[in-house]
Coordinates of C-alpha atoms and ligand atoms in Angstrom, one line a residue:
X1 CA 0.6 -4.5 -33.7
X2 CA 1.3 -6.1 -30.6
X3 CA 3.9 -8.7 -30.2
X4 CA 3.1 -10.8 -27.4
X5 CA 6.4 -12.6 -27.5
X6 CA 8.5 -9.6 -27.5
X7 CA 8.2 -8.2 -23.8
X8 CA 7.3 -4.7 -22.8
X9 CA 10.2 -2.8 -20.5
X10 CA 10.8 -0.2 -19.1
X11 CA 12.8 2.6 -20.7
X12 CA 15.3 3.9 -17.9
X13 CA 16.4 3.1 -14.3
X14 CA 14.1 6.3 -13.3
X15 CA 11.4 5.2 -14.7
X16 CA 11.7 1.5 -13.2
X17 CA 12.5 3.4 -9.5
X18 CA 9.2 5.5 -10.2
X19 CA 6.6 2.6 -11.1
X20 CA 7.9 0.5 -8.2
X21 CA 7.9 3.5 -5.8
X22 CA 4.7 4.5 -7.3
X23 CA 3.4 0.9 -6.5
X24 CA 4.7 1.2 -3.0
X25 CA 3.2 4.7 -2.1
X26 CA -0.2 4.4 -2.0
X27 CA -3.5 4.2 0.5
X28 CA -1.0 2.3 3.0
X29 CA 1.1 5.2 3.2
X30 CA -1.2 7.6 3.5
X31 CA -3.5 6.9 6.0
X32 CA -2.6 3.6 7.4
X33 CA 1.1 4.5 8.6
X34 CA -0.2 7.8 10.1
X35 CA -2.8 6.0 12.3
X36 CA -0.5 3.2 13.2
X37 CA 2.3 5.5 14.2
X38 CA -0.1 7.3 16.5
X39 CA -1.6 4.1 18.2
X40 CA 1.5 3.0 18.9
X41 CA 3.3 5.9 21.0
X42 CA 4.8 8.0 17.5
X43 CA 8.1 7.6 18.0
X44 CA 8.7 4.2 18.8
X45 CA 6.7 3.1 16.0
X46 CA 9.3 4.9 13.6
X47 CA 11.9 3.5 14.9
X48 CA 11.0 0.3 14.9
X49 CA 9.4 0.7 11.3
X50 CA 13.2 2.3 9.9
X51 CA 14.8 -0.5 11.2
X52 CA 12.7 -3.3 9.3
X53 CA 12.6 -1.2 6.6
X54 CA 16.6 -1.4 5.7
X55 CA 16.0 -5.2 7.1
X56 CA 13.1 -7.2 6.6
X57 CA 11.6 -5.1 3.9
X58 CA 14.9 -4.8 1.7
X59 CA 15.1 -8.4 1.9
X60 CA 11.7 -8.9 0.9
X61 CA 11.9 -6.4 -2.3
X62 CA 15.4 -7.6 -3.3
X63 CA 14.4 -11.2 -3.6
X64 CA 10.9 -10.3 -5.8
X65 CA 12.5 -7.6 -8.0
X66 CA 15.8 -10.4 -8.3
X67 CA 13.2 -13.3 -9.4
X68 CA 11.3 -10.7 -11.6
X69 CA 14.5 -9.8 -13.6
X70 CA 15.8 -13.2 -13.6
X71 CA 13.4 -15.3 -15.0
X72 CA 11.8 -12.7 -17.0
X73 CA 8.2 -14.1 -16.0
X74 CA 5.2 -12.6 -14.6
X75 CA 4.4 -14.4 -10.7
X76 CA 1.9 -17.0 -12.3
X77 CA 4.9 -18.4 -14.0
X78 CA 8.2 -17.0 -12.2
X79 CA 8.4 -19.1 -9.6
X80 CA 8.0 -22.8 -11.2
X81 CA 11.0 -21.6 -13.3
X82 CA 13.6 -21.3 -10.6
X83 CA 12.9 -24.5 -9.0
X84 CA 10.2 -27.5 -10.6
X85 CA 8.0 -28.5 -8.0
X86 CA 7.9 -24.9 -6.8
X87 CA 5.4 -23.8 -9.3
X88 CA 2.3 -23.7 -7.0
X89 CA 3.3 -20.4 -5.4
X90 CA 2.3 -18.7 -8.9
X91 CA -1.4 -19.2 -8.3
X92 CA -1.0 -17.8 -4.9
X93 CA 0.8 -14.7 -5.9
X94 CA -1.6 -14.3 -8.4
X95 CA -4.9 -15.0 -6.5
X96 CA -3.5 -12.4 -4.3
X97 CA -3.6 -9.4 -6.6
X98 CA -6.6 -10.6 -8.0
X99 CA -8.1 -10.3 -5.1
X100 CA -6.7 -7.3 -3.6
X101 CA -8.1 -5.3 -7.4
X102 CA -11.3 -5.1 -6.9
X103 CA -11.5 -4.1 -3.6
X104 CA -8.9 -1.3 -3.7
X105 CA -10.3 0.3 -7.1
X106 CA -13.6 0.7 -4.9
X107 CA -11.7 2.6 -1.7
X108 CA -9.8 4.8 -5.3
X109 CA -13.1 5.2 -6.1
X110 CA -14.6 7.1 -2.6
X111 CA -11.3 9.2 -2.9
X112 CA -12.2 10.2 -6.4
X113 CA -15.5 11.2 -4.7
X114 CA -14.2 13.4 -2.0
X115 CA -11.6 14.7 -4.8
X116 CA -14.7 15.8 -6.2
X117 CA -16.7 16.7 -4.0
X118 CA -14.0 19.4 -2.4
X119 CA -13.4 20.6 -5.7
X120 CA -16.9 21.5 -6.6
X121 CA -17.3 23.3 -3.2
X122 CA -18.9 20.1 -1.2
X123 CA -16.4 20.1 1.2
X124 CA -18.8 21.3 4.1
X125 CA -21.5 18.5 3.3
X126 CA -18.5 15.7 3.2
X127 CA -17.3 16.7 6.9
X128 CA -20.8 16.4 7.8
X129 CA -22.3 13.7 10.7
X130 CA -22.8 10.0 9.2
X131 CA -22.0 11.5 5.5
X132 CA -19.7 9.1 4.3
X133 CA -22.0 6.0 6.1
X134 CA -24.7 7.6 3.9
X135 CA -22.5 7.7 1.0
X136 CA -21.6 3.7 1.4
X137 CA -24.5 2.7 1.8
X138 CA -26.2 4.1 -0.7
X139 CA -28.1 7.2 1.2
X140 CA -27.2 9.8 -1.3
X141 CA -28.1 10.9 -5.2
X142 CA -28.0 8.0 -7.3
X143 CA -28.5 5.6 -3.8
X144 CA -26.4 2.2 -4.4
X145 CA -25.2 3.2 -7.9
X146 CA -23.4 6.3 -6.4
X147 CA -20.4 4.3 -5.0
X148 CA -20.2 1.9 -8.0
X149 CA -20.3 4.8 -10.5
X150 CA -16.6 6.3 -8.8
X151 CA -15.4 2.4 -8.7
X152 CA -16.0 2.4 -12.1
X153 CA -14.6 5.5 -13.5
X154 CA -11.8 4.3 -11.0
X155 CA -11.3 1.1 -12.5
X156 CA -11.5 2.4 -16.4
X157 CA -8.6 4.7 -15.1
X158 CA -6.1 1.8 -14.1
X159 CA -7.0 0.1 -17.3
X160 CA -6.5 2.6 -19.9
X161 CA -2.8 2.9 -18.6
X162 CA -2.3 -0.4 -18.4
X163 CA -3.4 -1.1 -21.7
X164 CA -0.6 1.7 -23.3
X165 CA 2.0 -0.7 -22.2
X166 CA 4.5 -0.8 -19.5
X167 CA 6.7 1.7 -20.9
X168 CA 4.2 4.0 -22.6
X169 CA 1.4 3.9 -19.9
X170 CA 2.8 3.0 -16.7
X171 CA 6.1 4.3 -16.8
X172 CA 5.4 7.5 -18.1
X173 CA 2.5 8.1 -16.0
X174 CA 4.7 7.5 -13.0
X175 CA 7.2 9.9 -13.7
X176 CA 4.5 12.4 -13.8
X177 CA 2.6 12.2 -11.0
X178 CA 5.2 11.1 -8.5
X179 CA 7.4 14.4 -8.5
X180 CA 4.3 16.3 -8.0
X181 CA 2.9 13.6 -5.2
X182 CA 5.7 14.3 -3.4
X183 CA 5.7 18.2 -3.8
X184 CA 2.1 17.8 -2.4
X185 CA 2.9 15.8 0.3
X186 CA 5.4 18.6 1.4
X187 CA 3.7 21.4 1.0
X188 CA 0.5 20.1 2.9
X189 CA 2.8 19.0 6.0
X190 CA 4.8 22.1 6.0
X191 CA 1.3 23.8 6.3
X192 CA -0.2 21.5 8.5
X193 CA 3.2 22.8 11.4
X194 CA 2.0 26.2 10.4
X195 CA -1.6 25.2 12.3
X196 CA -2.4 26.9 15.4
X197 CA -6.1 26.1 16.4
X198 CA -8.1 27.5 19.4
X199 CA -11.0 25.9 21.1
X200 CA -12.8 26.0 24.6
X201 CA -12.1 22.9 26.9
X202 CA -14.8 21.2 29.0
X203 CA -14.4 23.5 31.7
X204 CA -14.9 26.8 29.6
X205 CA -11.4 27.4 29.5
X206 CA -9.8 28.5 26.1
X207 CA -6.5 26.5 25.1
X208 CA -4.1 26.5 21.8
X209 CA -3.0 23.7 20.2
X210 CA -0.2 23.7 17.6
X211 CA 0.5 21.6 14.6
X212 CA 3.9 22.1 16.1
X213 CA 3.1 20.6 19.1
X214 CA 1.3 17.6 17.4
X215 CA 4.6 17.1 15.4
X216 CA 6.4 16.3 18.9
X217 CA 3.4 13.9 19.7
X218 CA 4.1 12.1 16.5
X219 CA 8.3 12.0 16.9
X220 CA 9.3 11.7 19.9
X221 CA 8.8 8.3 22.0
X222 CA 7.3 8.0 25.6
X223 CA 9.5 5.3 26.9
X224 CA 7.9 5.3 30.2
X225 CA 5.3 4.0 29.6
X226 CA 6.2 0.8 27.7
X227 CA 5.5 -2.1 28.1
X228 CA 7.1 -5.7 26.6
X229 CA 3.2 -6.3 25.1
X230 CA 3.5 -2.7 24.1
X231 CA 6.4 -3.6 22.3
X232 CA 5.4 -6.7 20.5
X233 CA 2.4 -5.2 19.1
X234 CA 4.6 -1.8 17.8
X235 CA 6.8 -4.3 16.2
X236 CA 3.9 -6.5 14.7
X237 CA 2.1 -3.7 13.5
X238 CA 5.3 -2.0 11.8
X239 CA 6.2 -5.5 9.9
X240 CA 2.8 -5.7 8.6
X241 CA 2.4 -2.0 7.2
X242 CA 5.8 -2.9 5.8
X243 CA 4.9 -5.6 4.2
X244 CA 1.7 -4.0 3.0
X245 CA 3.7 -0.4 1.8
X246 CA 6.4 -2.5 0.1
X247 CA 3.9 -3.9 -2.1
X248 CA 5.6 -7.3 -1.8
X249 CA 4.1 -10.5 -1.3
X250 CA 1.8 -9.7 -4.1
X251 CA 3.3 -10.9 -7.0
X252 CA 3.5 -7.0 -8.2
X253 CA 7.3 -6.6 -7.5
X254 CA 7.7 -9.8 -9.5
X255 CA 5.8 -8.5 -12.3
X256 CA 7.9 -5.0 -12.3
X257 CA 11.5 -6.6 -11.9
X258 CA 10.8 -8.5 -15.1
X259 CA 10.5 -5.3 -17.1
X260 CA 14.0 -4.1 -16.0
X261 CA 16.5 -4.1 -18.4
X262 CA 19.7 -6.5 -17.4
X263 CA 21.8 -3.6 -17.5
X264 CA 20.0 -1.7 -14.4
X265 CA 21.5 -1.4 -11.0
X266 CA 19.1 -2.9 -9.2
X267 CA 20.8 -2.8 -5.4
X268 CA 20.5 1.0 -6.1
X269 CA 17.1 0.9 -7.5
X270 CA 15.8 -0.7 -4.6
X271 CA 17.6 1.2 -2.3
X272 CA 15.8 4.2 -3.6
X273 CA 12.4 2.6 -3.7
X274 CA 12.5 1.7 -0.2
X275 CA 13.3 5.3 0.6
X276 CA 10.7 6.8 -1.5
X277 CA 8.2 4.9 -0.1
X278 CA 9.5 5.4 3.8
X279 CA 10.2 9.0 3.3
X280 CA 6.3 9.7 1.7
X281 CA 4.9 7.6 4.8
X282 CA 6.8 9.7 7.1
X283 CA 6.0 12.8 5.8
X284 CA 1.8 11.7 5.1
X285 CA 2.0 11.2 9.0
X286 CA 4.0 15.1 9.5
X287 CA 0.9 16.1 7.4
X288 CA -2.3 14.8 9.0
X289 CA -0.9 14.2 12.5
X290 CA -0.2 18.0 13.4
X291 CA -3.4 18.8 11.8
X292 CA -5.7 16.1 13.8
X293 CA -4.1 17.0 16.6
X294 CA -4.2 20.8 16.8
X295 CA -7.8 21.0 15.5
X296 CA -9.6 18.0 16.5
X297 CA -7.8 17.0 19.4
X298 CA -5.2 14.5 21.2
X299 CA -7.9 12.2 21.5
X300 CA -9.0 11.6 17.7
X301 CA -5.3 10.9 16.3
X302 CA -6.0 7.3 16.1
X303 CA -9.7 7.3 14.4
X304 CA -8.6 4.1 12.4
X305 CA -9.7 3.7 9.1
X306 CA -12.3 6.6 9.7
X307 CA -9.4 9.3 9.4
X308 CA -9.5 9.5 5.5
X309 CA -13.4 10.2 4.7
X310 CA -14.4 11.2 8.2
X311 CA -11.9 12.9 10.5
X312 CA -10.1 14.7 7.9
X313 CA -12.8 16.5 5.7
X314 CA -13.7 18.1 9.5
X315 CA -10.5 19.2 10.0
X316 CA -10.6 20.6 6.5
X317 CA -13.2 22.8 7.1
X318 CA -12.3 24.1 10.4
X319 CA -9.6 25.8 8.7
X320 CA -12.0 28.6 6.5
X321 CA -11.3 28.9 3.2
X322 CA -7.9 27.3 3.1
X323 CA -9.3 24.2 3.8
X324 CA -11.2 23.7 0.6
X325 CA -8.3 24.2 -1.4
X326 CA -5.8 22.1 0.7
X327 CA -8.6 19.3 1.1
X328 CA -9.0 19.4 -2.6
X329 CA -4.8 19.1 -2.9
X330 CA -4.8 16.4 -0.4
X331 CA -7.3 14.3 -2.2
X332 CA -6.1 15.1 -5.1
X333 CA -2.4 13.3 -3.9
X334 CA -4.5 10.6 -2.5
X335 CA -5.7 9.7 -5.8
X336 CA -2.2 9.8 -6.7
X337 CA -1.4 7.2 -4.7
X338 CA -4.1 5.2 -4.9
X339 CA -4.0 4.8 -9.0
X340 CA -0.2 4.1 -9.0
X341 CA -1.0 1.1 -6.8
X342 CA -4.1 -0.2 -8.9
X343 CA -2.3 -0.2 -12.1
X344 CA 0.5 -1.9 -10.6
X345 CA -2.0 -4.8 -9.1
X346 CA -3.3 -4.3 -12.3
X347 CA -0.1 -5.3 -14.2
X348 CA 0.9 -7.9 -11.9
X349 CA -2.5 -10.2 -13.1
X350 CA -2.4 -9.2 -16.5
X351 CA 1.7 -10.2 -16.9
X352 CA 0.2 -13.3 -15.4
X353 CA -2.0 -14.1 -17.6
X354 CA -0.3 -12.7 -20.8
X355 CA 2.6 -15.2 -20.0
X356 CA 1.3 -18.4 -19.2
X357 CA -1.9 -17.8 -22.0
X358 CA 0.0 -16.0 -24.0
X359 CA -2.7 -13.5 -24.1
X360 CA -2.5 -10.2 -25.9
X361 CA -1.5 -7.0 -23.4
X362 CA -4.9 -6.0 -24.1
X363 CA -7.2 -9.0 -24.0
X364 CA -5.3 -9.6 -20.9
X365 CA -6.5 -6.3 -19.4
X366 CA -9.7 -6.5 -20.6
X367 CA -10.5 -9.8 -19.0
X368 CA -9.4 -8.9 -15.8
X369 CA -10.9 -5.3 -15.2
X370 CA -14.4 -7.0 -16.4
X371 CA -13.8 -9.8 -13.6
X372 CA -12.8 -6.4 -11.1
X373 CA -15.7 -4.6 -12.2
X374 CA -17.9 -7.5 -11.0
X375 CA -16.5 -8.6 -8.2
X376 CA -15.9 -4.5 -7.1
X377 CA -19.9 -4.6 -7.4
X378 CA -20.5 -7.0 -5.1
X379 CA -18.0 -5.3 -3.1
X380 CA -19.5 -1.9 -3.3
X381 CA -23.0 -3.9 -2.2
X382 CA -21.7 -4.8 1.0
X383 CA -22.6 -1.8 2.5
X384 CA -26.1 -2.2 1.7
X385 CA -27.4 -5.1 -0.1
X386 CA -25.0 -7.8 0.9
X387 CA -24.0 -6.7 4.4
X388 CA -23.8 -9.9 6.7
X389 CA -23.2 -10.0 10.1
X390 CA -19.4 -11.1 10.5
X391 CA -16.7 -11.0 13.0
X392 CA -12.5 -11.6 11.7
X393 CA -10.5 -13.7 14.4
X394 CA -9.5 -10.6 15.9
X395 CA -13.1 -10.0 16.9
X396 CA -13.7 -6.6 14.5
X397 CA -16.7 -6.3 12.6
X398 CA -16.2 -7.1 8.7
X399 CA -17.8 -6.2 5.7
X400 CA -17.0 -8.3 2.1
X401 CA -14.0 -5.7 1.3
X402 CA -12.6 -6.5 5.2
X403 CA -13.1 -10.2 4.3
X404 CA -11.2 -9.7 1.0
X405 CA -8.6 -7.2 2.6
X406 CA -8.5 -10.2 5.6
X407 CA -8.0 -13.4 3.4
X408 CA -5.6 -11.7 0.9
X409 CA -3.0 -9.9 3.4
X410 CA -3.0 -11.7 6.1
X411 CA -3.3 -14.9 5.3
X412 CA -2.4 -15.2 1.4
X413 CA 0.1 -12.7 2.0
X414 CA 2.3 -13.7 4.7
X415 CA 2.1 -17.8 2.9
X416 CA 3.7 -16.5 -0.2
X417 CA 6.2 -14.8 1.8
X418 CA 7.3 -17.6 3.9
X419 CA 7.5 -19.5 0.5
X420 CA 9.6 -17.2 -1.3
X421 CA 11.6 -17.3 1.5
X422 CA 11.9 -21.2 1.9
X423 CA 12.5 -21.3 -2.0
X424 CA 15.3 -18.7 -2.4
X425 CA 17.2 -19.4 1.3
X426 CA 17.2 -22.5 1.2
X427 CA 16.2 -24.5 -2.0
X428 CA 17.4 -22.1 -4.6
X429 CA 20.2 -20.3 -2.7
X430 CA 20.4 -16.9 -1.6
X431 CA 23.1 -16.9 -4.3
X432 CA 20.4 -16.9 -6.9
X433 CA 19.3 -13.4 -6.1
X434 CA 22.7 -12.1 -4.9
X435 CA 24.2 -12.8 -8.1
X436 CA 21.1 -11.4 -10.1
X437 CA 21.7 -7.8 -8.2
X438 CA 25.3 -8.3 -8.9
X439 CA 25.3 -9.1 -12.4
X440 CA 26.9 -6.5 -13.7
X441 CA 29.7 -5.8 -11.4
X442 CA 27.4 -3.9 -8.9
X443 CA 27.8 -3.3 -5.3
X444 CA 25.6 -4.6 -3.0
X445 CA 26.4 -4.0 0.6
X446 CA 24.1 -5.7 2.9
X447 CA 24.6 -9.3 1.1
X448 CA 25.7 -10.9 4.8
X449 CA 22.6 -9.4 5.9
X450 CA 20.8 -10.6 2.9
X451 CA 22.0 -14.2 3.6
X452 CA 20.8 -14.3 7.3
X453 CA 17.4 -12.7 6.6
X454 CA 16.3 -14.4 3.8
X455 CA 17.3 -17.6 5.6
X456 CA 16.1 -17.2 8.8
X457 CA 14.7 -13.4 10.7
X458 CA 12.5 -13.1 7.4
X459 CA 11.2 -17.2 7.7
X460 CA 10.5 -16.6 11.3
X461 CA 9.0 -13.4 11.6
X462 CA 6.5 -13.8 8.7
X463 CA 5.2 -17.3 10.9
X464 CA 4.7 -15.2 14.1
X465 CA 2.6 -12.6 12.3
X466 CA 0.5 -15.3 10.2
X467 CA -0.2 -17.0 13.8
X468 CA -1.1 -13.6 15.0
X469 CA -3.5 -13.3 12.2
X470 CA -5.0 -16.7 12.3
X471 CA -5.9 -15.1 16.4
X472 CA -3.4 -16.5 18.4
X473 CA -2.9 -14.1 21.3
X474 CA 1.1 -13.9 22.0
X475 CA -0.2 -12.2 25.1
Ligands
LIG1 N1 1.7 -0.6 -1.2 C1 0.4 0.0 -1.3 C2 0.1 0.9 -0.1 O1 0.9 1.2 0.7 C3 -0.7 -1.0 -1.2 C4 -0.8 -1.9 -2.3 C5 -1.6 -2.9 -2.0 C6 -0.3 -1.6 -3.5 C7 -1.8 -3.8 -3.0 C8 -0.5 -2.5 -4.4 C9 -1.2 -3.6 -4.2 O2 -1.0 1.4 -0.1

């Protein structure tokens, strides 16, 4: 029986280092980092990225995993308990996951559909003209029902680990399918340099293009060209992708740090979570970069949010039979990443609820994937029966998952931030999470750097970008 008093945890540093990491790495990594790093002139926006990273982003993960461990409370509760009065950030770092659930379990579940439609030998009909529109919106087999049928075998995924437990489900799941995530992500990049692609141009002549060549595309900067609005937007883009890859601001770090065990080196834990994550977003880009650019051209390397379901099941199939194995492999590793993110969003609502209700692990799970599974519905709908006409302050068009995506990260998001940031610089102390790290005797280097982040880089950085995303043009 269930104990709901007695808290779940997580067996080993490893495993801790895995979930986390496995949290991190997901859809983010995979296509978003790729496509940024290629708007943004490659190089540059690597450099700029590393940089936050050991920064910004370890400031960010340190303080959630430090409040995690410390108070021992999921976010609905962590945060009244290092400072009364403070308590109202819990509903915003759990309205944040809550929302983010159901719309992410629908995007797992069109990458469980491409998984299986390369592995039953669909791969040519997926890189098709207007297929994945078709799919959306309900033009295939099965019409509307098709996309909510993947959401929901998605979903029933995430919640069938979550309900074995923290150490049973989640951790051990983790320390499965990241090793072989990251042996996927290597092989398909080293194969992708291997590329060497052939086409006529415009004028009839035949040229080469390299996977090799699209590799020194996607490393090495063009400073001449840059501009000082050039490099405001590279540096705005690589904090939010940060943000977003981290998983922080989201309650979910929270949620995981209070499942470490007080004898766990957590300045070494993190240290390798940020590098897990940063290395797998690197080496996502070394995979589908070379490959875009060698077969379908300099020109579609930045095809947005398109890339996943549209770009890359082309490319696929341009490369013979190959390409329905290594498109099944790569969906296959997006699915990967993709579950390891739900069940941690997953987790970070149910710890919620199962610490200030006091609700069984899984009651708590239950209740939350049956609110998901609605609200993913209506999601899954706004491709076809609910599509409005609506424009985000930055003018794109949106649909109820960019509305969700919209409210949740750039708005929600970057408030909780600020506020954690407020709370443990200045009201708490950065003392409160520097001595939680160090608790055992540990070393943790960057604790100058620590101090001046979390007081005031972090503060002022997260404004800019939430003023950016209310619309306010910087330039
Ligand atoms: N960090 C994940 C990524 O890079 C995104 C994520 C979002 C994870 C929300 C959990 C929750 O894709």
């Amino acid at each position: 029986m269930e104990n709901t008093n007695k808290r779940n945890s997580f067996g080993g540093t490893l495993g801790f280092v895995l979930a986390a990491a496995g949290s991190a790495v997901g859809l983010g990594n995979i296509w978003r980092f790729p496509y940024l790093a290629a708007k943004d002139g490659g190089g540059l926006f690597i450099f700029v990225y590393l940089i936050l990273a050991l920064t910004f982003g370890f400031t960010l993960l340190t303080t959630e995993i430090a409040i995690g461990r410390k108070t021992k409370q999921g976010p609905l509760t962590a945060y009244g308990k290092i400072k009364k009065g403070w308590g109202f950030l819990g509903p915003i770092a759990t309205i944040v996951p809550f929302l983010i659930m159901p719309y992410y379990c629908v995007i797992g579940g069109w990458v469980l559909k491409y998984l299986v439609g390369f592995v039953s030998g669909g791969g040519a009909a997926m890189a098709g003209e207007g297929y994945f529109g078709a799919f959306i919106s309900g033009g295939l087999m099965g019409g509307i029902w098709q996309p909510v049928i993947f959401f929901v075998i998605f979903l029933l995924m995430c919640a069938f680990v979550v309900i074995r437990g923290v150490n049973k489900g989640i951790e051990s799941m983790s320390k499965i399918i990241m090793p072989v995530l990251l042996v996927l992500v290597i092989g398909i990049a080293i194969f992708s340099l291997t590329i060497s692609h052939t086409t006529t141009n415009e004028a009839g002549e035949q040229i080469t293009r390299t996977g090799l060549q699209g590799m020194a595309k996607y490393l090495i900067p063009d400073f001449s060209t840059i501009t000082l609005k050039q490099l405001f937007v590279t540096v705005m883009d690589a904090m939010g992708q940060l943000f977003y890859s981290l998983s922080v601001a989201m309650g979910i770090m929270v949620a995981y740090g209070s499942y470490v065990k007080d004898d766990a080196n957590l300045a070494k834990s993190i240290n390798q979570i940020e590098i897990f994550d940063t290395v797998v977003a690197f080496l996502a880009g070394a995979m589908i970069i070379p490959a875009v650019y060698a077969i379908s051209g300099p020109e579609n390397m930045n095809a947005g949010p398109g890339l996943m379901f549209m770009t890359l099941p082309q490319v696929f199939m341009q490369m013979g039979i190959a390409g329905h194995i290594i498109g099944a492999l790569f969906f296959i590793m997006v699915l990967f990443a993709a579950l390891t993110s739900a069940i941690s969003i997953l987790e970070a609502v149910v710890a919620s609820l199962m610490d200030k209700f006091g609700m069984k692990r899984t009651t708590a799970a239950l209740a939350e994937t049956g609110i998901a599974l609605v609200l993913g519905i209506i999601v899954c709908f706004g491709y076809n029966l609910l599509m409005f006409d609506i424009k985000l302050p930055n003018g794109s068009e949106a649909q109820i998952l960019d509305i969700m995506d919209y409210v949740s990260n750039q708005i929600l998001m970057p408030i909780l931030a600020i506020g954690t940031c407020i709370l443990i610089g200045w009201v708490a102390k950065p003392k409160y999470a520097i001595d939680e790290v160090t608790k055992n005797g540990e070393r943790f280097g960057r604790k100058g750097l620590y101090n001046v982040m979390i007081k005031f880089v972090a503060p002022a950085l997260l404004f800019v970008l939430f003023i950016q995303a209310l619309g306010v043009n910087f330039f």
